[in-house]
Amino acid sequence: MFVLSVLKDKIPIHPSRFGVPPEQALINEINKKYANRVLHDVGLCVCVFDIAEAGEGKIRYGDGFLWYTVIFRMTVFRPFPSEVILAKVKSSDQDGIQLSVGFFDDMHVPLIYLPQPSAFDPNERAHFWLPGSEAASAHELLDSPVSERMYIDQGEIMRVRVEMDEFYDDEPGPPKATEGVQVQREARRPPYTITCSIAEQGLGPITWWKSAQAEAMDEG
Amino acid sequence: MEVINSRASLLSNYEVLTLLRDLESDYIAKSKTSVRIKKEEDAAGPSAPKAYDPLEDISENLRTMEVEAIQYLSAEYQPMRAQMPAGITMLVKSLAPYGLNKSEKLQIVNLAPTEPVELYVIVEELEDRLGEKLEDVLTSVRTSLAKEPAAAQQPVSVVAEMEVYQEQVYDEDGQWEQDANDVEFVDAGEGAGIEGDLDVDDE
């Protein structure tokens, strides 16, 4: 779920921070620049793990900053494909389920990765799974007795498998205008999205499998 | 900026949690110092030179990350509450003979599966590869977890402490936090009371 990435950067230290030990000052500045930000094709930065190498601070023409070339290790959130992680259900809609791990929200389960057969119940605003049902269409599924449905409610903890992650680097670009009126730009894509799956035995809300285990015990 | 190696090594959730807790306690220590410095400055009067405030060096982003990630990693559904460094080392050693690969071991440490179905999602072709040894793996996972989550006690107190100090800190700044204003209002009330007393004395 978390990895270490080795990065190299030039970090300026403001003269007011010269009193702080250089290592601490550098870590503070790096955290300020990177923490809680997505690096393209790297992942979501959490915090500095340690500094591997730092050169002598140099003063450039024009400002009083000390510029350090630093090689450091960053703790990065980047679950690898096929990794299994725990996540909370943030919301559900016709297109799938939105997940969250607290510090990162751009995770979702699309319809194709839901356990089959399943359908979206607009009244409950939640997807449900009908294990062992023959019904194929959404209409048939919605006709099923409510007691047999296994709902994926909001706020439930799910075990999910990471299928794919994608990075988008949308340039902001100049504002568009037609006939002098500014056009509302379409919503920007999140810079880092993770696609997850629960279409497998053992995946989905953890309560499903806890209770399944208990039932199996009872039968045995 | 230059990416030298985007995936130098994998970290277990427990390691990240420990790292974040260290940062958290560091922050608490700094906010204590900050409060003390501000008090001293107030005592010295407004003309005194501004001392270095260690809190200025901590960015909002890092704080958000810290608080939210600690919250997620120490939630009750996570096994990290019951994990100990010694237990994890032992677990990894005991997993060595089963021919699991690195990512599978990492996930076993992160998720601490105690039921076959949990292990099933982590290890591919579980029956063929482990067969009868499946129970052994689950047993070693169980033994690696502390029976009484002793570690769980500590974080709770840390969080409680943090809340106390956060209140104090925002109380000093009082710029953006809504409830900080409430606290200030109470302070003003006390001050007004004292003034009132003085008035009575004058009369």
Coordinates of C-alpha atoms in Angstrom, one line a residue:
Chain A
M1 CA 0.0 0.0 0.0
F2 CA 2.8 2.3 0.9
V3 CA 6.2 2.5 -1.0
L4 CA 9.4 4.4 -0.6
S5 CA 10.3 6.6 -3.6
V6 CA 13.7 8.1 -4.0
L7 CA 13.5 11.7 -5.3
K8 CA 16.0 14.4 -6.0
D9 CA 15.2 18.1 -5.8
K10 CA 16.7 21.5 -5.2
I11 CA 15.3 22.9 -2.0
P12 CA 15.7 26.6 -0.9
I13 CA 16.0 27.4 2.8
H14 CA 14.9 30.9 3.9
P15 CA 17.5 32.9 5.9
S16 CA 15.0 33.0 8.9
R17 CA 15.5 29.2 9.1
F18 CA 19.3 29.2 9.2
G19 CA 19.1 28.8 13.0
V20 CA 17.3 25.4 12.6
P21 CA 19.6 22.3 12.0
P22 CA 19.9 22.0 8.2
E23 CA 18.5 18.4 8.2
Q24 CA 15.4 19.5 10.0
A25 CA 15.0 22.6 7.9
L26 CA 15.2 20.5 4.7
I27 CA 12.7 17.9 5.9
N28 CA 10.3 20.7 6.8
E29 CA 10.6 22.4 3.4
I30 CA 10.3 19.1 1.6
N31 CA 7.2 18.2 3.6
K32 CA 5.7 21.6 2.8
K33 CA 6.3 21.0 -0.9
Y34 CA 5.2 17.4 -1.3
A35 CA 3.0 16.2 1.6
N36 CA -0.5 15.4 0.5
R37 CA 0.3 16.0 -3.2
V38 CA 0.1 13.6 -6.1
L39 CA 3.3 13.1 -8.1
H40 CA 2.7 11.9 -11.7
D41 CA 3.3 8.2 -12.0
V42 CA 4.7 8.0 -8.5
G43 CA 1.6 8.3 -6.2
L44 CA 0.3 10.3 -3.3
C45 CA 3.1 11.7 -1.1
V46 CA 2.6 11.2 2.6
C47 CA 5.8 12.5 4.2
V48 CA 9.6 12.4 4.1
F49 CA 11.0 9.1 5.3
D50 CA 14.6 10.2 5.5
I51 CA 17.3 12.2 3.6
A52 CA 19.7 10.1 1.7
E53 CA 22.1 12.8 0.5
A54 CA 22.4 16.5 0.7
G55 CA 25.0 18.8 -0.9
E56 CA 26.4 22.0 0.4
G57 CA 23.9 24.8 0.6
K58 CA 24.7 27.4 -2.1
I59 CA 23.6 31.0 -2.4
R60 CA 22.5 32.1 -5.8
Y61 CA 22.5 35.5 -7.3
G62 CA 19.2 37.4 -6.5
D63 CA 18.0 36.0 -3.2
G64 CA 19.4 35.1 0.1
F65 CA 18.2 31.5 0.1
L66 CA 20.5 28.6 0.7
W67 CA 19.8 26.1 -2.1
Y68 CA 20.5 22.5 -1.3
T69 CA 20.5 19.6 -3.8
V70 CA 18.8 16.8 -1.8
I71 CA 18.2 13.2 -2.5
F72 CA 15.5 11.9 -0.2
R73 CA 13.2 9.0 0.4
M74 CA 9.5 9.8 0.4
T75 CA 6.7 7.7 1.9
V76 CA 4.2 7.4 -1.0
F77 CA 0.7 5.9 -1.1
R78 CA 0.6 3.7 -4.2
P79 CA -1.0 0.3 -3.8
F80 CA 0.2 -2.0 -6.5
P81 CA -2.2 -3.8 -8.9
S82 CA -3.6 -7.0 -7.3
E83 CA -3.0 -5.7 -3.8
V84 CA -5.8 -6.2 -1.4
I85 CA -6.6 -3.3 0.9
L86 CA -9.4 -2.2 3.3
A87 CA -11.5 0.8 2.3
K88 CA -14.6 2.5 3.4
V89 CA -17.7 2.9 1.2
K90 CA -18.1 6.7 0.6
S91 CA -21.1 6.6 -1.6
S92 CA -22.9 4.6 -4.3
D93 CA -24.6 5.5 -7.5
Q94 CA -25.6 3.8 -10.8
D95 CA -22.1 3.8 -12.1
G96 CA -20.5 2.1 -9.1
I97 CA -19.2 2.6 -5.6
Q98 CA -16.9 5.4 -4.4
L99 CA -14.4 4.3 -1.8
S100 CA -12.2 6.2 0.7
V101 CA -9.2 5.4 2.9
G102 CA -9.5 8.6 4.8
F103 CA -6.5 10.4 3.3
F104 CA -7.4 9.5 -0.3
D105 CA -10.8 9.5 -1.9
D106 CA -10.4 8.9 -5.6
M107 CA -11.0 5.2 -5.5
H108 CA -14.0 3.5 -7.1
V109 CA -15.5 0.1 -8.0
P110 CA -17.1 0.2 -11.4
L111 CA -20.1 -2.0 -12.2
I112 CA -18.1 -4.7 -14.0
Y113 CA -16.1 -5.3 -10.8
L114 CA -19.2 -5.9 -8.6
P115 CA -20.1 -9.5 -7.7
Q116 CA -22.6 -10.9 -10.1
P117 CA -25.6 -10.8 -10.1
S118 CA -25.9 -7.4 -8.5
A119 CA -28.1 -4.4 -9.0
F120 CA -28.4 -0.8 -7.8
D121 CA -31.4 -0.1 -5.6
P122 CA -32.3 3.6 -6.1
N123 CA -34.5 3.6 -2.9
E124 CA -31.7 2.6 -0.6
R125 CA -29.1 4.3 -2.8
A126 CA -26.9 1.2 -2.5
H127 CA -25.8 -1.8 -4.6
F128 CA -26.8 -5.2 -3.5
W129 CA -25.6 -8.7 -4.3
L130 CA -28.0 -11.7 -4.7
P131 CA -25.8 -14.7 -4.2
G132 CA -27.0 -17.8 -6.0
S133 CA -29.7 -16.1 -7.9
E134 CA -30.7 -17.0 -11.5
A135 CA -32.1 -13.5 -12.3
A136 CA -30.2 -11.8 -15.0
S137 CA -31.9 -8.4 -15.6
A138 CA -31.9 -5.5 -13.2
H139 CA -35.8 -5.7 -13.1
E140 CA -35.8 -9.3 -12.0
L141 CA -33.2 -8.5 -9.4
L142 CA -35.2 -5.6 -8.0
D143 CA -38.2 -7.9 -7.7
S144 CA -36.4 -10.1 -5.3
P145 CA -37.4 -10.2 -1.6
V146 CA -35.4 -7.6 0.3
S147 CA -34.4 -10.1 3.0
E148 CA -32.3 -12.1 0.5
R149 CA -30.3 -9.0 -0.7
M150 CA -26.9 -8.4 0.5
Y151 CA -26.5 -4.6 0.6
I152 CA -23.3 -2.7 0.3
D153 CA -24.2 0.2 2.6
Q154 CA -22.5 3.6 3.0
G155 CA -19.8 3.6 5.6
E156 CA -19.2 -0.1 5.4
I157 CA -15.6 -1.5 5.4
M158 CA -14.8 -3.4 2.3
R159 CA -11.9 -5.6 1.4
V160 CA -11.0 -4.6 -2.2
R161 CA -8.5 -5.6 -4.8
V162 CA -6.7 -2.9 -6.7
E163 CA -7.2 -3.5 -10.4
M164 CA -5.6 -0.5 -12.0
D165 CA -4.4 3.0 -11.2
E166 CA -4.3 5.9 -13.6
F167 CA -2.7 9.3 -13.5
Y168 CA -3.9 12.4 -15.3
D169 CA -1.9 15.5 -15.7
D170 CA -4.4 18.0 -17.0
E171 CA -2.9 21.4 -17.9
P172 CA -4.9 24.2 -16.6
G173 CA -4.5 26.2 -19.8
P174 CA -6.0 29.7 -20.5
P175 CA -9.6 30.3 -19.6
K176 CA -11.9 29.8 -22.7
A177 CA -14.3 32.4 -23.7
T178 CA -16.9 32.6 -26.5
E179 CA -18.3 36.0 -27.4
G180 CA -16.7 37.6 -24.4
V181 CA -18.5 35.3 -22.0
Q182 CA -16.3 32.9 -19.9
V183 CA -17.3 29.3 -20.5
Q184 CA -17.5 27.1 -17.5
R185 CA -14.7 24.5 -17.8
E186 CA -15.6 20.9 -17.5
A187 CA -14.8 19.3 -14.3
R188 CA -11.1 18.4 -14.0
R189 CA -10.2 14.8 -13.7
P190 CA -8.6 13.8 -10.4
P191 CA -4.8 13.5 -10.9
Y192 CA -4.7 9.9 -9.5
T193 CA -7.5 7.4 -9.5
I194 CA -7.6 3.8 -8.4
T195 CA -10.0 1.2 -9.8
C196 CA -10.8 -1.6 -7.4
S197 CA -12.7 -4.9 -7.7
I198 CA -14.9 -6.8 -5.3
A199 CA -16.0 -9.5 -7.8
E200 CA -14.2 -12.4 -6.1
Q201 CA -14.7 -14.8 -3.2
G202 CA -13.5 -13.1 0.0
L203 CA -13.8 -9.5 -1.3
G204 CA -16.5 -7.0 -0.5
P205 CA -17.8 -5.9 2.9
I206 CA -15.8 -7.7 5.6
T207 CA -19.0 -8.6 7.5
W208 CA -20.1 -10.8 4.6
W209 CA -17.2 -13.1 5.1
K210 CA -17.1 -13.0 8.9
S211 CA -20.7 -14.2 9.0
A212 CA -20.2 -16.7 6.2
Q213 CA -17.4 -18.2 8.3
A214 CA -19.6 -18.4 11.4
E215 CA -22.4 -20.1 9.4
A216 CA -20.0 -22.6 8.0
M217 CA -18.9 -23.3 11.6
D218 CA -22.5 -23.8 12.7
E219 CA -23.1 -26.3 9.9
G220 CA -20.0 -28.2 10.6
Chain B
M1 CA 12.5 17.6 -9.3
E2 CA 13.7 14.3 -10.5
V3 CA 12.4 10.8 -9.7
I4 CA 15.3 8.5 -9.2
N5 CA 13.3 5.4 -8.2
S6 CA 9.6 5.6 -7.9
R7 CA 9.4 2.2 -6.1
A8 CA 12.6 1.7 -4.1
S9 CA 11.0 -0.5 -1.6
L10 CA 7.7 -1.5 -0.1
L11 CA 6.6 -0.3 3.4
S12 CA 4.2 -2.2 5.7
N13 CA 1.3 -0.3 7.1
Y14 CA 2.8 -0.7 10.6
E15 CA 6.0 1.1 9.6
V16 CA 4.0 4.0 8.1
L17 CA 1.9 4.2 11.2
T18 CA 5.0 4.3 13.5
L19 CA 6.5 7.1 11.3
L20 CA 3.3 9.1 11.4
R21 CA 3.0 8.7 15.2
D22 CA 6.6 10.0 15.6
L23 CA 5.7 13.0 13.5
E24 CA 2.6 13.5 15.6
S25 CA 4.4 13.4 18.9
D26 CA 7.0 15.8 17.4
Y27 CA 4.2 18.1 16.5
I28 CA 2.8 18.0 20.0
A29 CA 6.2 18.8 21.5
K30 CA 6.5 21.7 19.1
S31 CA 3.1 23.1 19.8
K32 CA 3.9 23.0 23.5
T33 CA 7.1 25.0 22.9
S34 CA 5.1 27.4 20.7
V35 CA 2.6 28.1 23.4
R36 CA 5.4 28.7 25.9
I37 CA 7.2 31.0 23.5
K38 CA 4.1 33.0 22.8
K39 CA 3.4 33.4 26.5
E40 CA 6.9 34.7 27.1
E41 CA 6.5 37.1 24.2
D42 CA 3.2 38.4 25.6
A43 CA 5.0 38.9 28.9
A44 CA 7.8 40.8 27.3
G45 CA 5.4 43.1 25.6
P46 CA 4.7 43.9 22.0
S47 CA 8.0 45.6 21.3
A48 CA 10.0 42.5 22.0
P49 CA 11.5 40.9 18.9
K50 CA 9.6 37.9 17.5
A51 CA 11.2 34.6 18.3
Y52 CA 11.3 31.7 16.0
D53 CA 8.0 29.8 16.1
P54 CA 8.5 26.1 15.4
L55 CA 4.9 25.7 14.4
E56 CA 5.3 27.8 11.3
D57 CA 7.4 25.1 9.8
I58 CA 4.6 22.6 9.8
S59 CA 2.4 22.8 6.8
E60 CA -1.3 22.3 6.8
N61 CA -1.0 19.5 4.2
L62 CA 1.3 17.5 6.3
R63 CA -1.0 17.8 9.3
T64 CA -4.0 16.7 7.2
M65 CA -2.1 13.8 6.0
E66 CA -0.9 12.8 9.4
V67 CA -4.3 13.0 11.1
E68 CA -6.2 11.3 8.4
A69 CA -3.7 8.5 7.8
I70 CA -3.3 7.8 11.5
Q71 CA -7.1 7.7 11.7
Y72 CA -7.3 5.1 8.9
L73 CA -4.3 3.0 10.0
S74 CA -5.3 2.8 13.6
A75 CA -9.1 2.2 13.0
E76 CA -10.6 -0.7 14.8
Y77 CA -10.9 -2.9 11.7
Q78 CA -7.1 -2.7 11.1
P79 CA -4.8 -5.3 12.6
M80 CA -2.1 -2.6 13.3
R81 CA -3.6 -2.1 16.7
A82 CA -2.5 -5.5 17.9
Q83 CA 0.8 -5.6 16.0
M84 CA 4.2 -5.3 17.6
P85 CA 7.6 -4.9 15.8
A86 CA 8.8 -8.2 17.4
G87 CA 5.6 -10.0 16.3
I88 CA 6.0 -8.8 12.7
T89 CA 9.6 -9.9 12.5
M90 CA 8.7 -13.3 13.9
L91 CA 5.8 -13.6 11.4
V92 CA 7.9 -12.8 8.4
K93 CA 10.5 -15.4 9.5
S94 CA 7.9 -18.0 10.0
L95 CA 6.5 -17.3 6.5
A96 CA 9.8 -18.0 4.9
P97 CA 9.4 -21.7 4.2
Y98 CA 6.1 -21.5 2.4
G99 CA 7.5 -20.0 -0.9
L100 CA 5.3 -16.9 -0.8
N101 CA 6.6 -13.9 -2.8
K102 CA 7.3 -10.5 -1.3
S103 CA 4.0 -8.8 -2.1
E104 CA 2.1 -11.7 -0.6
K105 CA 4.1 -11.6 2.6
L106 CA 3.6 -7.8 2.8
Q107 CA -0.2 -8.2 2.5
I108 CA -0.2 -11.0 5.1
V109 CA 1.5 -8.5 7.5
N110 CA -0.8 -5.7 6.5
L111 CA -4.0 -7.5 6.7
A112 CA -3.2 -10.2 9.2
P113 CA -5.6 -12.8 7.9
T114 CA -6.9 -15.1 10.6
E115 CA -9.5 -16.9 8.5
P116 CA -8.9 -19.1 5.4
V117 CA -11.1 -16.9 3.2
E118 CA -9.0 -13.8 4.0
L119 CA -5.8 -15.7 3.0
Y120 CA -7.5 -16.9 -0.1
V121 CA -7.7 -13.4 -1.6
I122 CA -4.1 -12.6 -0.8
V123 CA -2.4 -15.8 -2.1
E124 CA -3.0 -16.9 -5.6
E125 CA -3.8 -20.6 -6.2
L126 CA -3.9 -21.1 -2.4
E127 CA -4.8 -24.8 -2.4
D128 CA -2.1 -25.9 -4.9
R129 CA 0.6 -23.9 -3.3
L130 CA -0.1 -24.3 0.4
G131 CA -2.6 -27.1 0.7
E132 CA -2.4 -28.5 4.3
K133 CA 0.0 -25.8 5.4
L134 CA -2.7 -23.2 5.2
E135 CA -3.6 -23.7 8.9
D136 CA 0.1 -23.2 9.9
V137 CA 0.2 -19.9 8.2
L138 CA -3.0 -18.7 9.9
T139 CA -1.6 -19.9 13.3
S140 CA 1.6 -18.0 12.9
V141 CA -0.4 -14.9 12.0
R142 CA -2.5 -15.4 15.1
T143 CA 0.5 -15.8 17.4
S144 CA 2.1 -12.7 15.9
L145 CA -0.8 -10.5 17.1
A146 CA -0.8 -9.4 20.7
K147 CA -3.6 -11.0 22.6
E148 CA -4.3 -7.8 24.5
P149 CA -3.8 -4.9 22.2
A150 CA -1.5 -3.1 24.6
A151 CA -0.4 -0.8 21.9
A152 CA -3.9 0.4 21.4
Q153 CA -4.0 2.0 24.7
Q154 CA -1.1 4.4 24.0
P155 CA -2.5 5.9 20.7
V156 CA -5.8 6.7 22.4
S157 CA -4.0 8.8 25.0
V158 CA -1.9 10.4 22.4
V159 CA -5.0 11.4 20.4
A160 CA -6.6 12.8 23.6
E161 CA -3.5 14.8 24.4
M162 CA -3.3 16.1 20.8
E163 CA -6.9 17.4 21.0
V164 CA -6.1 19.3 24.1
Y165 CA -3.1 20.9 22.6
Q166 CA -4.8 21.7 19.3
E167 CA -7.4 23.6 21.2
Q168 CA -4.7 25.6 23.0
V169 CA -2.9 26.3 19.8
Y170 CA -5.9 27.5 17.9
D171 CA -6.9 29.5 20.9
E172 CA -3.7 31.4 20.5
D173 CA -4.1 31.9 16.8
G174 CA -7.8 32.2 16.7
Q175 CA -7.9 33.0 13.0
W176 CA -9.6 30.3 11.1
E177 CA -11.1 27.8 13.5
Q178 CA -14.7 28.5 14.3
D179 CA -14.7 27.0 17.8
A180 CA -11.5 28.8 18.7
N181 CA -13.6 32.0 18.7
D182 CA -15.9 30.4 21.2
V183 CA -13.0 29.8 23.5
E184 CA -11.8 33.3 23.1
F185 CA -15.3 34.6 23.9
V186 CA -15.2 32.7 27.2
D187 CA -11.9 34.3 28.0
A188 CA -13.3 37.7 27.3
G189 CA -16.1 36.9 29.6
E190 CA -13.7 36.1 32.5
G191 CA -11.8 39.3 31.7
A192 CA -15.0 41.3 31.8
G193 CA -15.8 39.8 35.2
I194 CA -12.5 41.0 36.5
E195 CA -13.1 44.5 35.1
G196 CA -16.5 44.5 36.8
D197 CA -14.9 43.7 40.1
L198 CA -12.5 46.5 39.7
D199 CA -15.3 48.8 39.0
V200 CA -17.0 47.8 42.2
D201 CA -13.7 48.5 44.1
D202 CA -13.6 52.0 42.6
E203 CA -17.0 52.8 43.8

